[in-house]
Short mmCIF file of C-alpha atoms (C1' of nucleotides) in Angstrom, two decimals:
data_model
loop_
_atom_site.label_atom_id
_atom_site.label_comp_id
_atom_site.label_asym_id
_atom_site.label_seq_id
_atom_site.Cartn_x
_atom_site.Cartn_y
_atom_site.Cartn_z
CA UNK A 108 -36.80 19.19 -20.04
CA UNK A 109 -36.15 19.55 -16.44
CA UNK A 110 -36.21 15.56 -15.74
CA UNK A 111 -32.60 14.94 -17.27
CA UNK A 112 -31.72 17.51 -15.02
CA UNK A 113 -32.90 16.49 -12.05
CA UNK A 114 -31.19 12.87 -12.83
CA UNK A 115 -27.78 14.48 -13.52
CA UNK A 116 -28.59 16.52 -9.96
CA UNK A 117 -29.21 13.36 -8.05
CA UNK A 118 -26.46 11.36 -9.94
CA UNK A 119 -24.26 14.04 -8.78
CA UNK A 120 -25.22 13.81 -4.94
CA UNK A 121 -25.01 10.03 -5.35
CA UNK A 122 -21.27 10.33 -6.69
CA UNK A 123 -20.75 12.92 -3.69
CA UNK A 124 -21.91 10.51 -1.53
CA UNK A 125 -19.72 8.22 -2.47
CA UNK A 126 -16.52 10.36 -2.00
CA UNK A 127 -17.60 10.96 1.00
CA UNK A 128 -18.49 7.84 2.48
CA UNK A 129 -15.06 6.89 1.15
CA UNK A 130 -13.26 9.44 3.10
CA UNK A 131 -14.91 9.15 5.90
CA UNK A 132 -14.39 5.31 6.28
CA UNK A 133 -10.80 5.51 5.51
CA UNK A 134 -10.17 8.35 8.16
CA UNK A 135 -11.90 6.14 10.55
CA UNK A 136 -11.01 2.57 10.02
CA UNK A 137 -7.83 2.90 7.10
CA UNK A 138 -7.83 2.88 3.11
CA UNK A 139 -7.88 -0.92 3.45
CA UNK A 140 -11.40 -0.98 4.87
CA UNK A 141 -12.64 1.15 2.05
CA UNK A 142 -14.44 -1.26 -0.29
CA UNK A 143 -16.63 -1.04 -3.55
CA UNK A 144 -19.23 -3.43 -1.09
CA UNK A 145 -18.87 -1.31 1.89
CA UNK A 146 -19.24 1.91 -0.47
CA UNK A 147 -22.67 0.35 -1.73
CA UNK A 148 -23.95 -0.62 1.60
CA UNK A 149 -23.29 3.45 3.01
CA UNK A 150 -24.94 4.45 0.04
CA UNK A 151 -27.95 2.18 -0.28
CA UNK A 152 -27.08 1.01 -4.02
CA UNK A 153 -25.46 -2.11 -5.04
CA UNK A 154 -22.16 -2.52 -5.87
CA UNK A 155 -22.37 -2.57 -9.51
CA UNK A 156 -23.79 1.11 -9.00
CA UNK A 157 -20.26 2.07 -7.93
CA UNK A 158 -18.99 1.54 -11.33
CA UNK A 159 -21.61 3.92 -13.34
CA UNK A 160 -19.31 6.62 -11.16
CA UNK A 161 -16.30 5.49 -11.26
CA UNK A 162 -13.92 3.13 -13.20
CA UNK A 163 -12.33 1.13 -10.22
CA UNK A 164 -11.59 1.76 -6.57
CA UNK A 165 -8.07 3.69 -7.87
CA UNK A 166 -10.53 6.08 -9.32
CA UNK A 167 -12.35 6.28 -6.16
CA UNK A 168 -9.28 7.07 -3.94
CA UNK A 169 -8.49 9.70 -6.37
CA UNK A 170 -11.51 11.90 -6.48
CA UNK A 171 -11.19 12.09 -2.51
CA UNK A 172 -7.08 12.89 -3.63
CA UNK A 173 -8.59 15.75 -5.60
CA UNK A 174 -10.87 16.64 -2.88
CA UNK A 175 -7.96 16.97 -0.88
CA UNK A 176 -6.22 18.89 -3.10
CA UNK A 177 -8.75 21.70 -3.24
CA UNK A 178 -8.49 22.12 0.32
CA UNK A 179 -5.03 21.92 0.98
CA UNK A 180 -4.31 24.65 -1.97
CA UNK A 181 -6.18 27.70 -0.30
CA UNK A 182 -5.01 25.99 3.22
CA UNK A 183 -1.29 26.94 2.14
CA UNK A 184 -1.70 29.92 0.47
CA UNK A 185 -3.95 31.59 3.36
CA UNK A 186 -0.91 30.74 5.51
CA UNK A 187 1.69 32.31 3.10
CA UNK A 188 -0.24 35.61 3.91
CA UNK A 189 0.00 36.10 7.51
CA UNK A 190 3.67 36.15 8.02
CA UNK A 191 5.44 39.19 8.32
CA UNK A 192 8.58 37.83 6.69
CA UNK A 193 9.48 35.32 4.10
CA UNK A 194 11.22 33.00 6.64
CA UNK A 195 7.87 33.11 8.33
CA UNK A 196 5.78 32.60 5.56
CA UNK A 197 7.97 30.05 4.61
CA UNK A 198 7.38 28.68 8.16
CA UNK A 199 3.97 28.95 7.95
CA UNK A 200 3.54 27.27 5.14
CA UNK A 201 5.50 24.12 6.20
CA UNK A 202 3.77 23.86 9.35
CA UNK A 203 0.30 24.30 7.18
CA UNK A 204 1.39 21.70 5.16
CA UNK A 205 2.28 19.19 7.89
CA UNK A 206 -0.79 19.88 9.78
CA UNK A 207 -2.37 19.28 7.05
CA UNK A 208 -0.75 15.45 6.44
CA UNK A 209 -1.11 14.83 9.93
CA UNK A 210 -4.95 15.92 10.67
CA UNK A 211 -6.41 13.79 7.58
CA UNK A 212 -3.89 11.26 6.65
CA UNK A 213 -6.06 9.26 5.32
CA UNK A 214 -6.83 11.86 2.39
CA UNK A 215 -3.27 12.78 2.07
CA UNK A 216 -2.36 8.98 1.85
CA UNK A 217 -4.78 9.36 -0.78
CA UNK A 218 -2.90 12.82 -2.56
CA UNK A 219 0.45 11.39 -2.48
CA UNK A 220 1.00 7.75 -1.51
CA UNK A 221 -1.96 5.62 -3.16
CA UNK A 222 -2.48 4.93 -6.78
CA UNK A 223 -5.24 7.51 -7.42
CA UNK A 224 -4.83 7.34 -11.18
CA UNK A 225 -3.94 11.43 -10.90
CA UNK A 226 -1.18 12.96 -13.38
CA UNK A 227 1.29 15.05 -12.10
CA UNK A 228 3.30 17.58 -14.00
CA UNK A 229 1.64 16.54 -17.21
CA UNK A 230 -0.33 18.77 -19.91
CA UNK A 231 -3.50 17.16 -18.32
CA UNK A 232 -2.94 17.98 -14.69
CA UNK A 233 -6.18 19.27 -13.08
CA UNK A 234 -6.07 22.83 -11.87
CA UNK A 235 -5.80 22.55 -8.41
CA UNK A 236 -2.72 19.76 -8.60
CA UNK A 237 -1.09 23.20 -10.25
CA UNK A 238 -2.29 25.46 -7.59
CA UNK A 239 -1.12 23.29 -4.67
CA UNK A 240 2.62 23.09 -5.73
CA UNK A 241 2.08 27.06 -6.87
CA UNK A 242 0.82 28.14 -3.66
CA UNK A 243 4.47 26.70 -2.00
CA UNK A 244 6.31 28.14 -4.75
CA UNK A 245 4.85 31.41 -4.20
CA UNK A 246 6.90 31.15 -0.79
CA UNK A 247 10.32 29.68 -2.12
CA UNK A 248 10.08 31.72 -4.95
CA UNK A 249 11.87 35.36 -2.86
CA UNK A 250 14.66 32.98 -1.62
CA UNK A 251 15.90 31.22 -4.12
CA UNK A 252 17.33 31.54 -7.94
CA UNK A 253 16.07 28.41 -9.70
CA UNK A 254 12.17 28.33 -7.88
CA UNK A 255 11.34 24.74 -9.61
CA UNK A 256 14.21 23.01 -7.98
CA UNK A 257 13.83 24.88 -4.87
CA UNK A 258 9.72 24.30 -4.48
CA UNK A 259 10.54 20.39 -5.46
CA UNK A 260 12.83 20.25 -2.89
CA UNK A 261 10.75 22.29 -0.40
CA UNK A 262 7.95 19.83 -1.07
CA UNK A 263 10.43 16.52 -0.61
CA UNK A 264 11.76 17.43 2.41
CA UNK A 265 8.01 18.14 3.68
CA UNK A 266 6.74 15.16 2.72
CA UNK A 267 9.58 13.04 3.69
CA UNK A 268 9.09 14.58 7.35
CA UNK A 269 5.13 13.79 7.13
CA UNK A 270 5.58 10.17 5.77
CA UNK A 271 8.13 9.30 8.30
CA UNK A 272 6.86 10.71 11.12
CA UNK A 273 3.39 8.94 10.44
CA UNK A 274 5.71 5.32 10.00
CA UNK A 275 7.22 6.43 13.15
CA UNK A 276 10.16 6.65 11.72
CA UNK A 277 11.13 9.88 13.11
CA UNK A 278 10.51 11.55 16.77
CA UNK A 279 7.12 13.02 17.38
CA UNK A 280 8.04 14.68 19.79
CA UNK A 281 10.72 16.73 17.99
CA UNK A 282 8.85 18.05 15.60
CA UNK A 283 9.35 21.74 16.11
CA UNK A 284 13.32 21.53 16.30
CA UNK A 285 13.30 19.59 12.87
CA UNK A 286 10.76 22.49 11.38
CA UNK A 287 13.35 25.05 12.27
CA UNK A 288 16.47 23.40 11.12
CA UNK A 289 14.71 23.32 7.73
CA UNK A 290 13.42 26.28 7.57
CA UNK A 291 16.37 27.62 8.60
CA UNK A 292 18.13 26.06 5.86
CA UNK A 293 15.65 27.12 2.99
CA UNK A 294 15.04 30.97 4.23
CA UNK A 295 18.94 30.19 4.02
CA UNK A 296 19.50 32.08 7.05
CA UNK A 297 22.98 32.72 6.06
CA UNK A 298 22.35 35.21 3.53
CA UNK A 299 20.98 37.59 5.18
CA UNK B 1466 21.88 -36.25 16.57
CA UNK B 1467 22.57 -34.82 13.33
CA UNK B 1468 19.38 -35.33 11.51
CA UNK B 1469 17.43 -32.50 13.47
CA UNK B 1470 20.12 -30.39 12.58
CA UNK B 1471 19.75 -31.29 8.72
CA UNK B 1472 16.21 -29.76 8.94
CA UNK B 1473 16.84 -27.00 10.65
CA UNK B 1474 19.26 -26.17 7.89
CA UNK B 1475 16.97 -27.44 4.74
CA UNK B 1476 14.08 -25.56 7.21
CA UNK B 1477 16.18 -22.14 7.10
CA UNK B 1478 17.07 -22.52 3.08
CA UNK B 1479 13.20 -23.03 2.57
CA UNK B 1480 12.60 -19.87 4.31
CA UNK B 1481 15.78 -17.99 2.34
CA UNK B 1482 14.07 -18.98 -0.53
CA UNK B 1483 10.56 -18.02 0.46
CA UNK B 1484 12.51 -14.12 0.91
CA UNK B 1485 13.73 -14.46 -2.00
CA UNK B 1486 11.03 -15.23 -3.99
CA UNK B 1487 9.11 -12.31 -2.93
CA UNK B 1488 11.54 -9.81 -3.31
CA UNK B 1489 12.26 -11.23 -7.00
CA UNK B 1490 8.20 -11.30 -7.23
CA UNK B 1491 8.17 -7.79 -5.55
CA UNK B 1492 10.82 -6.30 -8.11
CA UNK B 1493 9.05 -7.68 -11.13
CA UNK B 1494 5.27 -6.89 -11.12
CA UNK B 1495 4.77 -4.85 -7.37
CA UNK B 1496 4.19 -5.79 -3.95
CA UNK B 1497 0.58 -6.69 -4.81
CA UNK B 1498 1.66 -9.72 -7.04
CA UNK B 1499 3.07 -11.13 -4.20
CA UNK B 1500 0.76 -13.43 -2.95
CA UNK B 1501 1.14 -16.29 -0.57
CA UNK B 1502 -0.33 -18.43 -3.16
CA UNK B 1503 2.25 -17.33 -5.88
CA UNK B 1504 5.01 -17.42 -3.38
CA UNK B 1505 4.06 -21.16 -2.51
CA UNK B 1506 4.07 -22.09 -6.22
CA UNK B 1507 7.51 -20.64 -6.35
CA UNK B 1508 8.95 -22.48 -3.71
CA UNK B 1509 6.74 -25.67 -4.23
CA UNK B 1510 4.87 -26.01 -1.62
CA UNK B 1511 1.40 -25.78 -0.09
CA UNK B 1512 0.15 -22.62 1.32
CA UNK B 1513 -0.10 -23.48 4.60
CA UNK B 1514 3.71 -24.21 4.97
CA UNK B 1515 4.44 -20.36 4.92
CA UNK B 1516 2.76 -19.72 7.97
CA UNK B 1517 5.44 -21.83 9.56
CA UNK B 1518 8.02 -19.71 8.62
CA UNK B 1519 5.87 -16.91 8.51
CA UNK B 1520 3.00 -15.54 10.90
CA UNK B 1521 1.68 -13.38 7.92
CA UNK B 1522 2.20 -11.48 5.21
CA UNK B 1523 3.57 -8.72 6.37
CA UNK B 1524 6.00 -10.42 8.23
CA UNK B 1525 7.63 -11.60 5.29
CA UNK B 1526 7.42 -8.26 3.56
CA UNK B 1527 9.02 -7.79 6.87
CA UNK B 1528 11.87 -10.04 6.21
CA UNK B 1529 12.95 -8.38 2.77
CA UNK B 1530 13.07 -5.24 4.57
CA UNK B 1531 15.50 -6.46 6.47
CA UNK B 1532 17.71 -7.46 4.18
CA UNK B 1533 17.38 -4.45 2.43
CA UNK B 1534 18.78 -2.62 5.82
CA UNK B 1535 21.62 -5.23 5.94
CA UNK B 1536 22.31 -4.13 2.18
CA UNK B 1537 21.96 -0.14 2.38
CA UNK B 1538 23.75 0.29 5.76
CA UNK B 1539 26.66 -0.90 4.49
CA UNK B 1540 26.21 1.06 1.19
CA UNK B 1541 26.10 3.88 2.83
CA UNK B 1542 28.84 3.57 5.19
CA UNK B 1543 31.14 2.83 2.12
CA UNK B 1544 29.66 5.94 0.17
CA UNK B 1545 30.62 8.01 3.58
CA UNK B 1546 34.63 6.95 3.57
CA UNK B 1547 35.03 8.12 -0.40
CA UNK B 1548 34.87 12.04 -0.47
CA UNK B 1549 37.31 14.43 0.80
CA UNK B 1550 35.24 16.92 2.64
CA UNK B 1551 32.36 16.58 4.21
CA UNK B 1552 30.13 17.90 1.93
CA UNK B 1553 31.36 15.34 -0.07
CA UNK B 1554 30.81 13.01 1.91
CA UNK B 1555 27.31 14.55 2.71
CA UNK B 1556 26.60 14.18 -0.67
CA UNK B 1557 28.14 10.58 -1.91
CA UNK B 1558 25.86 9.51 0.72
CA UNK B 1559 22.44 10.76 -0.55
CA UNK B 1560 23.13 10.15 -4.08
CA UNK B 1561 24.09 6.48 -2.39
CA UNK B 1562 20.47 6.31 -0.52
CA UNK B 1563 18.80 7.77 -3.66
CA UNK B 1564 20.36 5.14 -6.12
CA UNK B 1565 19.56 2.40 -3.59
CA UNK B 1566 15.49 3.64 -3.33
CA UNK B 1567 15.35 3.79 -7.51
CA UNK B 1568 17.41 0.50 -8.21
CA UNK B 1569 15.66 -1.28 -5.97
CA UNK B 1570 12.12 0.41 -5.26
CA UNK B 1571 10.29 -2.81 -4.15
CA UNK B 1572 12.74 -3.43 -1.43
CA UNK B 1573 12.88 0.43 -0.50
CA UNK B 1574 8.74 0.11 -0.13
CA UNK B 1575 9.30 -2.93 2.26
CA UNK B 1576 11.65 -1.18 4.20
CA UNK B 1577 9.92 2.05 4.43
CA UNK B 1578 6.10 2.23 3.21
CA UNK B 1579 4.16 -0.96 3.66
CA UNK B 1580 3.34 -2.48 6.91
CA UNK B 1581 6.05 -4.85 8.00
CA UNK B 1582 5.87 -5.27 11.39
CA UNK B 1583 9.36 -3.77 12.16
CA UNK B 1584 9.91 -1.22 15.13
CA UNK B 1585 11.71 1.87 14.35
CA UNK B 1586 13.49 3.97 17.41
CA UNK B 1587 12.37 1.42 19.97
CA UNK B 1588 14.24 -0.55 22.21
CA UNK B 1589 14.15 -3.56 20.22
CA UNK B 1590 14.91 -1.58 16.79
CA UNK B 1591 16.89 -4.39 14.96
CA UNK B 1592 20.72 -3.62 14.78
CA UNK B 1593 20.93 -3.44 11.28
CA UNK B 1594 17.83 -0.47 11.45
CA UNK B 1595 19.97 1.46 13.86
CA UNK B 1596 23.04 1.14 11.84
CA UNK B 1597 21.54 2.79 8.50
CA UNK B 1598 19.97 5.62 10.70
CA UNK B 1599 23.92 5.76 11.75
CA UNK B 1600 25.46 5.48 8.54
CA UNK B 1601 23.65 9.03 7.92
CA UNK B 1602 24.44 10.46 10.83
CA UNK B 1603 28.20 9.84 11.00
CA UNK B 1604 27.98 12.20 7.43
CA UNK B 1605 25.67 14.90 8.99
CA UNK B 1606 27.15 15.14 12.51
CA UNK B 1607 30.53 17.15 11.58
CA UNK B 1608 27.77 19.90 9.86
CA UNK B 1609 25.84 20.23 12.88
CA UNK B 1610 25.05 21.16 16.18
CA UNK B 1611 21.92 18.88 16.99
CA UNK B 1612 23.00 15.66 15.29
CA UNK B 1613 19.91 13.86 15.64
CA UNK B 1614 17.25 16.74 14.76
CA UNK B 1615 20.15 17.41 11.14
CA UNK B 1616 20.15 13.41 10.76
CA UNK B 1617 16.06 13.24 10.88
CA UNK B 1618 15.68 16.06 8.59
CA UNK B 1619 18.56 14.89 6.22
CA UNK B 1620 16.60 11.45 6.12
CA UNK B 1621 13.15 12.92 5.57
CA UNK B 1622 14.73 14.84 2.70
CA UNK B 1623 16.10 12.04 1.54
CA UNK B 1624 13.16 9.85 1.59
CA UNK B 1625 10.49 12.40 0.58
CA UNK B 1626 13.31 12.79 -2.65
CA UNK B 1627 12.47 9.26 -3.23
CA UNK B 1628 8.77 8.95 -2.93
CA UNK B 1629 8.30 12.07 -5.13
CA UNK B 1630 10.48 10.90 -7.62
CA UNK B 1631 8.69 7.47 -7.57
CA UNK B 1632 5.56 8.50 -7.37
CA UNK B 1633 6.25 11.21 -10.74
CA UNK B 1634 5.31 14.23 -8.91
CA UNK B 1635 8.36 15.69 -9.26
CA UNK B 1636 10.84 15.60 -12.36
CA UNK B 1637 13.35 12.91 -12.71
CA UNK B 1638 15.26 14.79 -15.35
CA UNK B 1639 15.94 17.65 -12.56
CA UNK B 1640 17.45 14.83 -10.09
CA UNK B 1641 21.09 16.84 -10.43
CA UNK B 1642 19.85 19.70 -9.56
CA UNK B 1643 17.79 19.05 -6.50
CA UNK B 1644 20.87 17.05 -5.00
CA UNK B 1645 22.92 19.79 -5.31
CA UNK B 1646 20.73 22.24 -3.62
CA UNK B 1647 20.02 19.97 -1.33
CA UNK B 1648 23.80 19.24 0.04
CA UNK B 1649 24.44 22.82 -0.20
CA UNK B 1650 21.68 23.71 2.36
CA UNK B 1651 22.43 21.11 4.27
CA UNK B 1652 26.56 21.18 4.24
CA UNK B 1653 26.00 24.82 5.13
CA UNK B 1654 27.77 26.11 2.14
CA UNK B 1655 27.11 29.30 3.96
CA UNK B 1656 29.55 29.33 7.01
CA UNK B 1657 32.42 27.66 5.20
"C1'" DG C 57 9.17 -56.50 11.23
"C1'" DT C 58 5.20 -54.38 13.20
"C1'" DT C 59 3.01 -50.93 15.71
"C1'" DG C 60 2.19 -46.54 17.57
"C1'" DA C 61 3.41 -41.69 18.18
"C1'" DC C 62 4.68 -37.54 16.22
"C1'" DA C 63 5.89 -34.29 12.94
"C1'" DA C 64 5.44 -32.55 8.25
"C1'" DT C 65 2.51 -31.58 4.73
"C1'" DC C 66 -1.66 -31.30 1.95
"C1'" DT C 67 -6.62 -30.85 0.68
"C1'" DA C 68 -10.44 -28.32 1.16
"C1'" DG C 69 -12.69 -24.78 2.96
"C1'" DC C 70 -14.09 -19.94 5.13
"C1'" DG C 71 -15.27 -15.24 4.36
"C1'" DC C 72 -13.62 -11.70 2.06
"C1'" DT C 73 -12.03 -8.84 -2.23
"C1'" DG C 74 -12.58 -6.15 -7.13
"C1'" DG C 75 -15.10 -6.61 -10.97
"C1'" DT C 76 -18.87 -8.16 -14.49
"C1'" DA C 77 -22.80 -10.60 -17.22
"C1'" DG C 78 -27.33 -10.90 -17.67
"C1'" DA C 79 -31.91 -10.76 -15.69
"C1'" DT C 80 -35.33 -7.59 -13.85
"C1'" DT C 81 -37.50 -3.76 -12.63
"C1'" DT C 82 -38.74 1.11 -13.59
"C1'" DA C 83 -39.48 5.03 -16.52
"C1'" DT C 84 -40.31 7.13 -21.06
"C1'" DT C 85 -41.88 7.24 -25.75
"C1'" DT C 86 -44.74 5.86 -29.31
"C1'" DA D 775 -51.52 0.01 -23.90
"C1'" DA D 776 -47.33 -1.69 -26.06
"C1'" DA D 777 -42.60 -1.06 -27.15
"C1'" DT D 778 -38.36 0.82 -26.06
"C1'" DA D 779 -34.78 2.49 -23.21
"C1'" DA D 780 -32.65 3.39 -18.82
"C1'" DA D 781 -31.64 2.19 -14.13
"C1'" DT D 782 -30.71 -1.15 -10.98
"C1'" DC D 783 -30.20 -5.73 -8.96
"C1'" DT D 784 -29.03 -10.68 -8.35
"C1'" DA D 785 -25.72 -13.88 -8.95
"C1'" DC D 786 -21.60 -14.99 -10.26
"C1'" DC D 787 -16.17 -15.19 -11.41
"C1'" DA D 788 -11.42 -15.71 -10.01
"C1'" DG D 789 -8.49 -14.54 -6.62
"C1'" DC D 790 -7.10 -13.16 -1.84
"C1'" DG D 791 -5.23 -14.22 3.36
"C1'" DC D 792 -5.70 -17.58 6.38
"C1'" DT D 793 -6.98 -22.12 8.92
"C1'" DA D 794 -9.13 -26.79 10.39
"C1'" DG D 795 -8.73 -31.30 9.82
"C1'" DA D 796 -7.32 -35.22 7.06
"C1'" DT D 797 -3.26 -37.53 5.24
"C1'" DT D 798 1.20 -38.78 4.51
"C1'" DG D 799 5.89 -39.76 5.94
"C1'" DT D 800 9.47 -40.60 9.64
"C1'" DC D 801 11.26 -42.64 13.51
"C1'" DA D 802 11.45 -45.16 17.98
"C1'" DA D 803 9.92 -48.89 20.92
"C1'" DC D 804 8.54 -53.41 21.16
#
DNA sequence: GTTGACAATCTAGCGCTGGTAGATTTATTT
DNA sequence: AAATAAATCTACCAGCGCTAGATTGTCAAC
């Protein structure tokens, strides 16, 4: 029967709607003005509606984390393509990345900083948790010996340059020099 | 008059003790146990007597932050006089930061991911903020040419290390390894 | 010693939060 | 049409940061 269907269809929107309305509001006002009551008002439900979707707000923050995740994955690897080099698609990767962090930090604040309830490096990792840290090994991977440690570092030192930089921790405005010295350092300009 | 003075003093041990209670509070169950409530239990007192010490909560996440700058600068400085080279050196100091941000990760999230109301690179950067940025750059500066761009970078490294780590998106087991990849791009094993 | 001023401190409250129990409405099956 | 099941809501809980206003304690002047 097509009515179960059509319930599991609009259940689905709903819980769509809810993501979004989430991500929206905490690219606009912050992840601390994302609440179950708010949520419920955007949506036109009550609050207890919230929780036939999702467990608790954690849960919440991490479907928009996995949201994030599918777009950041192709995001990276299209950019690995276009360079002509590895250094440069090693560039272009990093720069990806950041511009990534720096455009929607509320849904990266969501990927890497929040508690989203979302497993890393574990036998239950969702796909595209995998395909995000592939698609930057995929550029380590020609300039290195051990990839793993090299793509975990790769990743730190990316991250560490998003976080701070959004804490204002580091200069803004020197954010091309600091690309290149790492770069630099990782295509291990030495070697070649 | 020496009576004003006695409450100033018993006034400046109530607010030591307020610190202190929220960093123990911090260390033991997370930042988000450490309510104003709960801190006024610990220190016996009524709420309200908090807000004169402090003007909110985040200044007294604020304050342990603080301390843990007049504790890792220090650190660090010590960790920078031990090793014979400078890679050494490089490296005695970010195993140094990296013990620090694992040993004590409550303090290391006051200092460098919640809101604490403390200024970073402005003019009226607290001393003890511009001496840890120091500590790291006295080790990077005899590797470099741009001192500040190789200190921000080292940092961000560093601190994206940490959060990684913290956060388990990255291995702990594999700690070693990073470290040493790390220092050797950064020491420039290459041009020595 | 008593009184009045002032500071220190507390009680009680506001509007908010995440989360839930139980009533009520709506839809489906018999 | 009546009974059952699903969907949804109202109303609440305990706790939060924070504050207004009452209350207590301290000290100086008379």
């Amino acid at each position: 029967m097509g009515i179960s269907e059509r319930r599991e269809r609009e259940k689905a929107e709903r819980e769509q709607r809810i993501v979004g309305a989430a991500r929206m509001l905490a690219e606009q006002d912050g992840w601390a003005s994302v609440t179950i009551r708010r949520l419920a008002q955007e949506i036109e439900y009550s609050q207890p509606v919230l929780y036939a979707h999702f467990e608790n707000r954690d849960a919440i923050v991490g479907a928009v984390a996995l949201e994030g995740f599918g777009e950041l994955a192709p995001t990276l690897r299209k950019s690995a393509l276009k360079g002509a080099t590895s250094r440069q698609a090693l560039e272009d990767v990093a720069t990806a990345y950041l511009e990534f962090a720096f455009e929607r930090p509320a849904v990266y604040e969501a990927m890497f900083i929040l508690p989203s309830g979302l497993r890393f490096a574990k036998s239950d990792t969702p796909h595209v948790l995998r395909e995000t840290f592939g698609a930057m090994m995929a550029v380590v991977e020609p300039l290195c010996t051990d990839v793993e440690i090299a793509t975990e570092a790769f990743w730190a030192t990316l991250h560490g340059l998003a976080e701070l930089e959004r804490h204002g921790r580091i200069r803004s405005s020197h954010r091309k020099e600091r690309m290149r010295h790492i770069v630099d350092m990782f295509a291990g300009r030495h070697l070649r």
